[in-house]
PDB file of C-alpha atoms and ligand atoms in Angstrom:
ATOM      1  CA  UNK J   1      16.192  -9.081   4.920  1.00 83.00           C
ATOM      2  CA  UNK J   2      12.928  -7.310   4.156  1.00 96.00           C
ATOM      3  CA  UNK J   3       9.864  -9.539   3.830  1.00 97.00           C
ATOM      4  CA  UNK J   4       7.927  -8.631   0.676  1.00 97.00           C
ATOM      5  CA  UNK J   5       4.468  -7.167   1.133  1.00 98.00           C
ATOM      6  CA  UNK J   6       1.865  -7.437  -1.601  1.00 98.00           C
ATOM      7  CA  UNK J   7      -1.338  -5.484  -1.054  1.00 98.00           C
ATOM      8  CA  UNK J   8      -4.504  -5.291  -3.107  1.00 98.00           C
ATOM      9  CA  UNK J   9      -6.296  -1.952  -3.109  1.00 98.00           C
ATOM     10  CA  UNK J  10      -9.852  -2.745  -4.162  1.00 98.00           C
ATOM     11  CA  UNK J  11     -10.780   0.963  -4.317  1.00 98.00           C
ATOM     12  CA  UNK J  12     -14.540   1.576  -4.771  1.00 98.00           C
ATOM     13  CA  UNK J  13     -15.166  -1.806  -6.344  1.00 98.00           C
ATOM     14  CA  UNK J  14     -17.002  -4.928  -5.170  1.00 98.00           C
ATOM     15  CA  UNK J  15     -20.323  -5.261  -3.419  1.00 98.00           C
ATOM     16  CA  UNK J  16     -20.260  -7.208  -0.191  1.00 98.00           C
ATOM     17  CA  UNK J  17     -21.170 -10.444  -1.993  1.00 98.00           C
ATOM     18  CA  UNK J  18     -18.449  -9.889  -4.585  1.00 98.00           C
ATOM     19  CA  UNK J  19     -15.889  -9.002  -1.944  1.00 98.00           C
ATOM     20  CA  UNK J  20     -16.628 -12.204  -0.045  1.00 98.00           C
ATOM     21  CA  UNK J  21     -16.296 -14.235  -3.228  1.00 98.00           C
ATOM     22  CA  UNK J  22     -12.969 -12.583  -4.070  1.00 98.00           C
ATOM     23  CA  UNK J  23     -11.449 -13.046  -0.644  1.00 98.00           C
ATOM     24  CA  UNK J  24     -12.545 -16.672  -0.434  1.00 98.00           C
ATOM     25  CA  UNK J  25     -10.870 -17.335  -3.778  1.00 98.00           C
ATOM     26  CA  UNK J  26      -7.652 -15.683  -2.638  1.00 98.00           C
ATOM     27  CA  UNK J  27      -7.676 -17.581   0.618  1.00 98.00           C
ATOM     28  CA  UNK J  28      -7.981 -20.834  -1.316  1.00 97.00           C
ATOM     29  CA  UNK J  29      -5.212 -19.994  -3.777  1.00 97.00           C
ATOM     30  CA  UNK J  30      -2.699 -18.359  -1.459  1.00 98.00           C
ATOM     31  CA  UNK J  31      -3.016 -20.397   1.742  1.00 97.00           C
ATOM     32  CA  UNK J  32       0.543 -21.701   1.563  1.00 96.00           C
ATOM     33  CA  UNK J  33       2.388 -18.467   0.812  1.00 97.00           C
ATOM     34  CA  UNK J  34       4.614 -17.631   3.747  1.00 95.00           C
ATOM     35  CA  UNK J  35       7.363 -15.757   1.915  1.00 95.00           C
ATOM     36  CA  UNK J  36       5.369 -12.531   1.701  1.00 97.00           C
ATOM     37  CA  UNK J  37       2.870 -10.573   3.727  1.00 98.00           C
ATOM     38  CA  UNK J  38      -0.396 -10.458   1.806  1.00 98.00           C
ATOM     39  CA  UNK J  39      -2.962  -7.735   2.394  1.00 98.00           C
ATOM     40  CA  UNK J  40      -6.362  -6.936   0.910  1.00 98.00           C
ATOM     41  CA  UNK J  41      -7.985  -3.522   1.293  1.00 98.00           C
ATOM     42  CA  UNK J  42     -11.730  -3.682   0.602  1.00 98.00           C
ATOM     43  CA  UNK J  43     -14.172  -0.802   0.927  1.00 98.00           C
ATOM     44  CA  UNK J  44     -15.289   0.124   4.437  1.00 98.00           C
ATOM     45  CA  UNK J  45     -18.611  -1.691   4.024  1.00 98.00           C
ATOM     46  CA  UNK J  46     -16.921  -5.008   3.253  1.00 98.00           C
ATOM     47  CA  UNK J  47     -14.077  -4.724   5.775  1.00 98.00           C
ATOM     48  CA  UNK J  48     -15.725  -6.396   8.730  1.00 98.00           C
ATOM     49  CA  UNK J  49     -16.918  -9.433   6.762  1.00 98.00           C
ATOM     50  CA  UNK J  50     -13.642  -9.804   4.874  1.00 98.00           C
ATOM     51  CA  UNK J  51     -11.681  -9.463   8.092  1.00 98.00           C
ATOM     52  CA  UNK J  52     -13.810 -12.191   9.698  1.00 98.00           C
ATOM     53  CA  UNK J  53     -13.147 -14.546   6.776  1.00 98.00           C
ATOM     54  CA  UNK J  54      -9.409 -13.899   7.100  1.00 98.00           C
ATOM     55  CA  UNK J  55      -9.147 -14.758  10.788  1.00 97.00           C
ATOM     56  CA  UNK J  56      -6.312 -17.258  11.242  1.00 93.00           C
ATOM     57  CA  UNK J  57      -5.348 -17.053   7.586  1.00 97.00           C
ATOM     58  CA  UNK J  58      -2.073 -15.801   6.093  1.00 98.00           C
ATOM     59  CA  UNK J  59      -3.844 -12.804   4.535  1.00 98.00           C
ATOM     60  CA  UNK J  60      -4.384  -9.565   6.429  1.00 98.00           C
ATOM     61  CA  UNK J  61      -6.912  -6.854   6.006  1.00 98.00           C
ATOM     62  CA  UNK J  62      -6.360  -3.148   5.459  1.00 98.00           C
ATOM     63  CA  UNK J  63      -8.502  -0.033   5.107  1.00 98.00           C
ATOM     64  CA  UNK J  64      -8.164   2.402   2.213  1.00 98.00           C
ATOM     65  CA  UNK J  65      -8.213   5.456   4.449  1.00 98.00           C
ATOM     66  CA  UNK J  66      -8.629   6.409   8.086  1.00 98.00           C
ATOM     67  CA  UNK J  67      -9.611   9.520  10.025  1.00 98.00           C
ATOM     68  CA  UNK J  68      -7.290  10.954  12.654  1.00 98.00           C
ATOM     69  CA  UNK J  69      -9.705  11.553  15.539  1.00 98.00           C
ATOM     70  CA  UNK J  70     -10.555   8.620  17.808  1.00 97.00           C
ATOM     71  CA  UNK J  71     -14.273   9.384  17.828  1.00 97.00           C
ATOM     72  CA  UNK J  72     -16.621  12.320  17.658  1.00 98.00           C
ATOM     73  CA  UNK J  73     -19.041  14.252  15.505  1.00 98.00           C
ATOM     74  CA  UNK J  74     -17.265  13.657  12.190  1.00 98.00           C
ATOM     75  CA  UNK J  75     -20.030  12.461   9.912  1.00 98.00           C
ATOM     76  CA  UNK J  76     -18.897   9.908   7.384  1.00 97.00           C
ATOM     77  CA  UNK J  77     -15.480   9.211   8.875  1.00 98.00           C
ATOM     78  CA  UNK J  78     -13.998   6.030  10.331  1.00 98.00           C
ATOM     79  CA  UNK J  79     -11.360   6.044  13.064  1.00 98.00           C
ATOM     80  CA  UNK J  80      -8.215   3.957  13.429  1.00 98.00           C
ATOM     81  CA  UNK J  81      -9.556   2.584  16.699  1.00 98.00           C
ATOM     82  CA  UNK J  82     -12.689   1.323  14.910  1.00 98.00           C
ATOM     83  CA  UNK J  83     -10.581  -0.311  12.213  1.00 98.00           C
ATOM     84  CA  UNK J  84      -8.322  -2.001  14.714  1.00 98.00           C
ATOM     85  CA  UNK J  85     -11.382  -3.239  16.568  1.00 98.00           C
ATOM     86  CA  UNK J  86     -12.673  -5.199  13.561  1.00 98.00           C
ATOM     87  CA  UNK J  87      -9.336  -6.893  12.962  1.00 97.00           C
ATOM     88  CA  UNK J  88      -7.840  -4.529  10.436  1.00 98.00           C
ATOM     89  CA  UNK J  89      -4.055  -4.501  10.451  1.00 98.00           C
ATOM     90  CA  UNK J  90      -3.145  -1.891   7.826  1.00 98.00           C
ATOM     91  CA  UNK J  91      -4.423   1.432   6.512  1.00 98.00           C
ATOM     92  CA  UNK J  92      -3.528   2.966   3.176  1.00 98.00           C
ATOM     93  CA  UNK J  93      -2.867   6.658   3.775  1.00 98.00           C
ATOM     94  CA  UNK J  94      -2.352   9.475   1.278  1.00 98.00           C
ATOM     95  CA  UNK J  95      -3.270   7.559  -1.859  1.00 98.00           C
ATOM     96  CA  UNK J  96      -2.997   9.857  -4.868  1.00 97.00           C
ATOM     97  CA  UNK J  97      -6.725   9.516  -5.552  1.00 97.00           C
ATOM     98  CA  UNK J  98      -7.399  10.898  -2.090  1.00 98.00           C
ATOM     99  CA  UNK J  99      -4.893  13.683  -2.678  1.00 97.00           C
ATOM    100  CA  UNK J 100      -6.499  14.440  -6.037  1.00 95.00           C
ATOM    101  CA  UNK J 101     -10.227  14.142  -5.281  1.00 97.00           C
ATOM    102  CA  UNK J 102     -10.552  14.566  -1.519  1.00 97.00           C
ATOM    103  CA  UNK J 103      -8.097  17.330  -0.664  1.00 96.00           C
ATOM    104  CA  UNK J 104      -5.660  15.046   1.129  1.00 98.00           C
ATOM    105  CA  UNK J 105      -2.502  16.986   1.965  1.00 98.00           C
ATOM    106  CA  UNK J 106       0.798  16.128   3.616  1.00 98.00           C
ATOM    107  CA  UNK J 107      -0.633  17.640   6.754  1.00 98.00           C
ATOM    108  CA  UNK J 108      -3.697  15.365   6.830  1.00 98.00           C
ATOM    109  CA  UNK J 109      -1.506  12.405   5.849  1.00 98.00           C
ATOM    110  CA  UNK J 110       0.682  13.179   8.836  1.00 98.00           C
ATOM    111  CA  UNK J 111      -2.247  13.268  11.257  1.00 98.00           C
ATOM    112  CA  UNK J 112      -3.626  10.033   9.851  1.00 98.00           C
ATOM    113  CA  UNK J 113      -0.273   8.258  10.067  1.00 98.00           C
ATOM    114  CA  UNK J 114       0.075   9.264  13.714  1.00 98.00           C
ATOM    115  CA  UNK J 115      -3.477   8.164  14.533  1.00 98.00           C
ATOM    116  CA  UNK J 116      -2.985   4.837  12.761  1.00 98.00           C
ATOM    117  CA  UNK J 117       0.243   4.172  14.641  1.00 98.00           C
ATOM    118  CA  UNK J 118      -1.334   5.121  17.955  1.00 98.00           C
ATOM    119  CA  UNK J 119      -4.108   2.597  17.354  1.00 98.00           C
ATOM    120  CA  UNK J 120      -1.662  -0.135  16.365  1.00 98.00           C
ATOM    121  CA  UNK J 121      -2.346  -0.106  12.624  1.00 98.00           C
ATOM    122  CA  UNK J 122       0.441  -0.271  10.055  1.00 98.00           C
ATOM    123  CA  UNK J 123       0.204   2.743   7.744  1.00 98.00           C
ATOM    124  CA  UNK J 124       0.894   2.173   4.057  1.00 98.00           C
ATOM    125  CA  UNK J 125       1.916   5.704   3.132  1.00 98.00           C
ATOM    126  CA  UNK J 126       1.621   6.564  -0.552  1.00 98.00           C
ATOM    127  CA  UNK J 127       3.942   8.996  -2.278  1.00 98.00           C
ATOM    128  CA  UNK J 128       4.411   9.769  -5.951  1.00 97.00           C
ATOM    129  CA  UNK J 129       4.649  12.383  -8.657  1.00 96.00           C
ATOM    130  CA  UNK J 130       2.173  13.309 -11.385  1.00 94.00           C
ATOM    131  CA  UNK J 131       3.094  13.214 -15.065  1.00 92.00           C
ATOM    132  CA  UNK J 132       3.487  17.006 -15.165  1.00 93.00           C
ATOM    133  CA  UNK J 133       5.819  16.865 -12.190  1.00 95.00           C
ATOM    134  CA  UNK J 134       7.880  14.091 -13.748  1.00 93.00           C
ATOM    135  CA  UNK J 135       8.133  15.939 -17.041  1.00 92.00           C
ATOM    136  CA  UNK J 136       9.271  19.038 -15.174  1.00 95.00           C
ATOM    137  CA  UNK J 137      11.992  16.927 -13.500  1.00 96.00           C
ATOM    138  CA  UNK J 138      10.359  17.439 -10.129  1.00 97.00           C
ATOM    139  CA  UNK J 139       9.997  13.763  -9.165  1.00 97.00           C
ATOM    140  CA  UNK J 140      12.571  13.790  -6.371  1.00 98.00           C
ATOM    141  CA  UNK J 141      11.388  17.139  -5.056  1.00 98.00           C
ATOM    142  CA  UNK J 142       7.791  15.890  -4.808  1.00 98.00           C
ATOM    143  CA  UNK J 143       8.792  12.622  -3.146  1.00 98.00           C
ATOM    144  CA  UNK J 144      10.936  14.521  -0.647  1.00 98.00           C
ATOM    145  CA  UNK J 145       8.015  16.806   0.162  1.00 98.00           C
ATOM    146  CA  UNK J 146       5.630  13.854   0.626  1.00 98.00           C
ATOM    147  CA  UNK J 147       8.058  11.965   2.877  1.00 98.00           C
ATOM    148  CA  UNK J 148       9.453  14.862   4.891  1.00 97.00           C
ATOM    149  CA  UNK J 149       6.105  16.472   5.595  1.00 98.00           C
ATOM    150  CA  UNK J 150       3.816  13.456   5.531  1.00 98.00           C
ATOM    151  CA  UNK J 151       6.033  11.638   8.011  1.00 98.00           C
ATOM    152  CA  UNK J 152       7.202  14.615  10.035  1.00 98.00           C
ATOM    153  CA  UNK J 153       7.515  14.004  13.767  1.00 98.00           C
ATOM    154  CA  UNK J 154       7.447  10.209  13.450  1.00 98.00           C
ATOM    155  CA  UNK J 155       9.860   8.689  15.945  1.00 97.00           C
ATOM    156  CA  UNK J 156      12.693   6.317  15.108  1.00 95.00           C
ATOM    157  CA  UNK J 157      10.757   3.541  16.731  1.00 96.00           C
ATOM    158  CA  UNK J 158       7.529   4.230  14.855  1.00 98.00           C
ATOM    159  CA  UNK J 159       9.104   4.702  11.437  1.00 98.00           C
ATOM    160  CA  UNK J 160       9.957   0.994  11.509  1.00 97.00           C
ATOM    161  CA  UNK J 161       6.250   0.197  11.590  1.00 97.00           C
ATOM    162  CA  UNK J 162       5.502   2.064   8.386  1.00 98.00           C
ATOM    163  CA  UNK J 163       5.296   0.779   4.826  1.00 98.00           C
ATOM    164  CA  UNK J 164       5.956   3.295   2.057  1.00 98.00           C
ATOM    165  CA  UNK J 165       4.281   2.877  -1.329  1.00 98.00           C
ATOM    166  CA  UNK J 166       5.844   4.646  -4.284  1.00 98.00           C
ATOM    167  CA  UNK J 167       3.084   5.169  -6.809  1.00 97.00           C
ATOM    168  CA  UNK J 168       3.844   7.386  -9.778  1.00 96.00           C
ATOM    169  CA  UNK J 169       0.441   8.926 -10.448  1.00 94.00           C
ATOM    170  CA  UNK J 170       0.918   8.618 -14.215  1.00 92.00           C
ATOM    171  CA  UNK J 171       1.163   4.839 -13.848  1.00 92.00           C
ATOM    172  CA  UNK J 172      -1.982   4.325 -11.785  1.00 90.00           C
ATOM    173  CA  UNK J 173      -4.794   2.684 -13.721  1.00 86.00           C
ATOM    174  CA  UNK J 174      -3.226   3.724 -17.015  1.00 87.00           C
ATOM    175  CA  UNK J 175      -1.492   0.511 -18.011  1.00 83.00           C
ATOM    176  CA  UNK J 176       1.770   2.516 -18.101  1.00 84.00           C
ATOM    177  CA  UNK J 177       4.131   0.998 -15.580  1.00 83.00           C
ATOM    178  CA  UNK J 178       7.362   2.617 -14.577  1.00 88.00           C
ATOM    179  CA  UNK J 179      10.122   0.409 -15.931  1.00 94.00           C
ATOM    180  CA  UNK J 180      11.860  -1.607 -13.227  1.00 96.00           C
ATOM    181  CA  UNK J 181      14.840   0.741 -13.652  1.00 96.00           C
ATOM    182  CA  UNK J 182      12.745   3.901 -13.308  1.00 95.00           C
ATOM    183  CA  UNK J 183      11.008   2.525 -10.244  1.00 96.00           C
ATOM    184  CA  UNK J 184      14.261   1.344  -8.657  1.00 98.00           C
ATOM    185  CA  UNK J 185      15.794   4.791  -9.113  1.00 97.00           C
ATOM    186  CA  UNK J 186      13.018   6.405  -7.078  1.00 98.00           C
ATOM    187  CA  UNK J 187      12.947   3.599  -4.503  1.00 98.00           C
ATOM    188  CA  UNK J 188      16.682   4.028  -3.919  1.00 98.00           C
ATOM    189  CA  UNK J 189      16.114   7.770  -3.529  1.00 98.00           C
ATOM    190  CA  UNK J 190      13.359   7.122  -0.967  1.00 98.00           C
ATOM    191  CA  UNK J 191      15.564   4.756   1.010  1.00 98.00           C
ATOM    192  CA  UNK J 192      18.396   7.280   1.045  1.00 98.00           C
ATOM    193  CA  UNK J 193      15.974   9.955   2.220  1.00 98.00           C
ATOM    194  CA  UNK J 194      14.685   7.673   4.985  1.00 98.00           C
ATOM    195  CA  UNK J 195      18.309   7.014   5.992  1.00 98.00           C
ATOM    196  CA  UNK J 196      19.049  10.747   6.127  1.00 98.00           C
ATOM    197  CA  UNK J 197      16.005  11.330   8.302  1.00 98.00           C
ATOM    198  CA  UNK J 198      15.873   8.243  10.533  1.00 98.00           C
ATOM    199  CA  UNK J 199      19.250   6.529  10.094  1.00 98.00           C
ATOM    200  CA  UNK J 200      20.522   3.813   7.796  1.00 97.00           C
ATOM    201  CA  UNK J 201      19.532   0.930   9.992  1.00 97.00           C
ATOM    202  CA  UNK J 202      15.890   2.032  10.031  1.00 97.00           C
ATOM    203  CA  UNK J 203      15.904   2.785   6.302  1.00 98.00           C
ATOM    204  CA  UNK J 204      17.286  -0.661   5.539  1.00 98.00           C
ATOM    205  CA  UNK J 205      14.392  -2.359   7.251  1.00 97.00           C
ATOM    206  CA  UNK J 206      11.518  -0.212   5.953  1.00 98.00           C
ATOM    207  CA  UNK J 207       9.568  -1.827   3.136  1.00 98.00           C
ATOM    208  CA  UNK J 208       8.919   0.221   0.028  1.00 98.00           C
ATOM    209  CA  UNK J 209       6.197  -1.040  -2.298  1.00 98.00           C
ATOM    210  CA  UNK J 210       5.794  -0.081  -5.916  1.00 97.00           C
ATOM    211  CA  UNK J 211       2.310   0.676  -7.223  1.00 96.00           C
ATOM    212  CA  UNK J 212       0.969   1.634 -10.640  1.00 95.00           C
ATOM    213  CA  UNK J 213      -0.278  -0.895 -13.196  1.00 94.00           C
ATOM    214  CA  UNK J 214       1.358  -3.884 -11.524  1.00 96.00           C
ATOM    215  CA  UNK J 215       0.244  -6.965 -13.458  1.00 96.00           C
ATOM    216  CA  UNK J 216       1.138 -10.669 -13.465  1.00 96.00           C
ATOM    217  CA  UNK J 217       3.602 -10.123 -16.312  1.00 95.00           C
ATOM    218  CA  UNK J 218       5.609  -7.287 -14.739  1.00 95.00           C
ATOM    219  CA  UNK J 219       5.476  -8.231 -11.046  1.00 96.00           C
ATOM    220  CA  UNK J 220       8.588 -10.414 -11.030  1.00 96.00           C
ATOM    221  CA  UNK J 221      10.827  -7.921 -12.816  1.00 96.00           C
ATOM    222  CA  UNK J 222       9.747  -5.092 -10.525  1.00 96.00           C
ATOM    223  CA  UNK J 223      10.238  -7.248  -7.438  1.00 96.00           C
ATOM    224  CA  UNK J 224      13.706  -8.248  -8.610  1.00 96.00           C
ATOM    225  CA  UNK J 225      14.917  -4.688  -8.006  1.00 97.00           C
ATOM    226  CA  UNK J 226      17.016  -4.170  -4.925  1.00 97.00           C
ATOM    227  CA  UNK J 227      14.849  -1.550  -3.265  1.00 98.00           C
ATOM    228  CA  UNK J 228      11.422  -2.783  -4.344  1.00 98.00           C
ATOM    229  CA  UNK J 229       9.959  -4.774  -1.476  1.00 98.00           C
ATOM    230  CA  UNK J 230       6.430  -5.328  -2.612  1.00 97.00           C
ATOM    231  CA  UNK J 231       3.527  -4.091  -4.644  1.00 98.00           C
ATOM    232  CA  UNK J 232       0.379  -2.081  -4.098  1.00 98.00           C
ATOM    233  CA  UNK J 233      -1.984  -3.424  -6.722  1.00 98.00           C
ATOM    234  CA  UNK J 234      -5.202  -1.770  -7.878  1.00 97.00           C
ATOM    235  CA  UNK J 235      -6.959  -3.118 -10.978  1.00 97.00           C
ATOM    236  CA  UNK J 236      -5.209  -6.478 -11.036  1.00 98.00           C
ATOM    237  CA  UNK J 237      -6.157  -7.158  -7.413  1.00 98.00           C
ATOM    238  CA  UNK J 238      -9.846  -7.341  -8.319  1.00 98.00           C
ATOM    239  CA  UNK J 239      -9.641 -10.790  -9.856  1.00 98.00           C
ATOM    240  CA  UNK J 240      -8.689 -13.945  -8.013  1.00 98.00           C
ATOM    241  CA  UNK J 241      -6.458 -15.264 -10.773  1.00 98.00           C
ATOM    242  CA  UNK J 242      -4.477 -12.094 -11.467  1.00 98.00           C
ATOM    243  CA  UNK J 243      -3.820 -11.247  -7.808  1.00 98.00           C
ATOM    244  CA  UNK J 244      -2.873 -14.870  -7.162  1.00 98.00           C
ATOM    245  CA  UNK J 245      -0.398 -14.757 -10.008  1.00 98.00           C
ATOM    246  CA  UNK J 246       1.074 -11.446  -8.877  1.00 98.00           C
ATOM    247  CA  UNK J 247       1.650 -12.772  -5.372  1.00 98.00           C
ATOM    248  CA  UNK J 248       3.140 -16.032  -6.626  1.00 97.00           C
ATOM    249  CA  UNK J 249       5.382 -14.379  -9.179  1.00 96.00           C
ATOM    250  CA  UNK J 250       6.507 -11.822  -6.632  1.00 95.00           C
ATOM    251  CA  UNK J 251       7.844 -14.555  -4.389  1.00 94.00           C
ATOM    252  CA  UNK J 252       9.322 -16.557  -7.237  1.00 91.00           C
ATOM    253  CA  UNK J 253       6.777 -19.367  -7.246  1.00 86.00           C
ATOM    254  CA  UNK J 254       5.488 -21.062 -10.329  1.00 71.00           C
ATOM    255  CA  UNK J 255       2.002 -19.850 -10.874  1.00 61.00           C
ATOM    256  CA  UNK J 256      -0.668 -22.502 -11.186  1.00 55.00           C
ATOM    257  CA  UNK J 257      -4.043 -21.059 -10.563  1.00 52.00           C
ATOM    258  CA  UNK J 258      -6.933 -23.360  -9.763  1.00 50.00           C
ATOM    259  CA  UNK J 259     -10.169 -21.507  -9.906  1.00 46.00           C
TER     260      UNK J 259
HETATM  261  P1  PGA S 301      -3.416   0.185 -10.483  1.00 72.04           P
HETATM  262  O1  PGA S 301      -3.628   1.001  -9.103  1.00 72.04           O
HETATM  263  O2  PGA S 301      -2.697  -1.079 -10.127  1.00 72.04           O
HETATM  264  O3  PGA S 301      -4.815  -0.051 -11.005  1.00 72.04           O
HETATM  265  O4  PGA S 301      -2.608   1.047 -11.384  1.00 72.04           O
HETATM  266  C1  PGA S 301      -2.644   1.049  -8.129  1.00 72.04           C
HETATM  267  C2  PGA S 301      -3.105   1.884  -6.962  1.00 72.04           C
HETATM  268  O5  PGA S 301      -3.792   2.883  -7.183  1.00 72.04           O
HETATM  269  O6  PGA S 301      -2.806   1.582  -5.786  1.00 72.04           O
END
């Protein structure tokens, strides 16, 4: 049985004060959720404070990126060791926005995944096709390339520590969600691919999140799909009430938000 994992990717939103307000609200609303792992990924500047607030709570903290070297003259970068040190548990790696705007490639994803694992962080590895690729019927080809090359050289033991996030680029921030059926089709493909590469037993225990315009009103139907084990939420994770509702609906709880 795979435990659902719902993560909020706050992207480049929220000042420190706003981040603290958001995380305190989530802590208040979600304190009794034990059916899912809950993660928030603030910007680097808010990570330490948010992580401190989340000590001994049921919510974990994640970074939105990580650099692969442990330390050194790499101006502007943050290492996995540094993230681990401030209580971070997860790191999003290979998000499509990083692939699109910051030259992230499968090769850099691979180095980052290995560095994250070595430091004891759980990588949330993003894969997904653009609209042009989908329209050219290249979805499976692209996903295969992202998985095979982004995760190349990962051992059978380490692959179990990874979370995969399927995020069709055309659904990110656009309000266009993949239908539960469309998402399930790709998730099943990813699981089969993981089974081919690391064995069925490993593939059956790896969690695969869906991301791309997840909202309170579509979370439950996406989560009901056999191979969808969670959500990576962008826009709707920026408000206490919508992220609360997404988490509650994802685990089949009645939503009653007290703000
Ligand atoms: P969205 O973003 O929920 O705003 O579409 C998802 C993501 O980029 O992780």
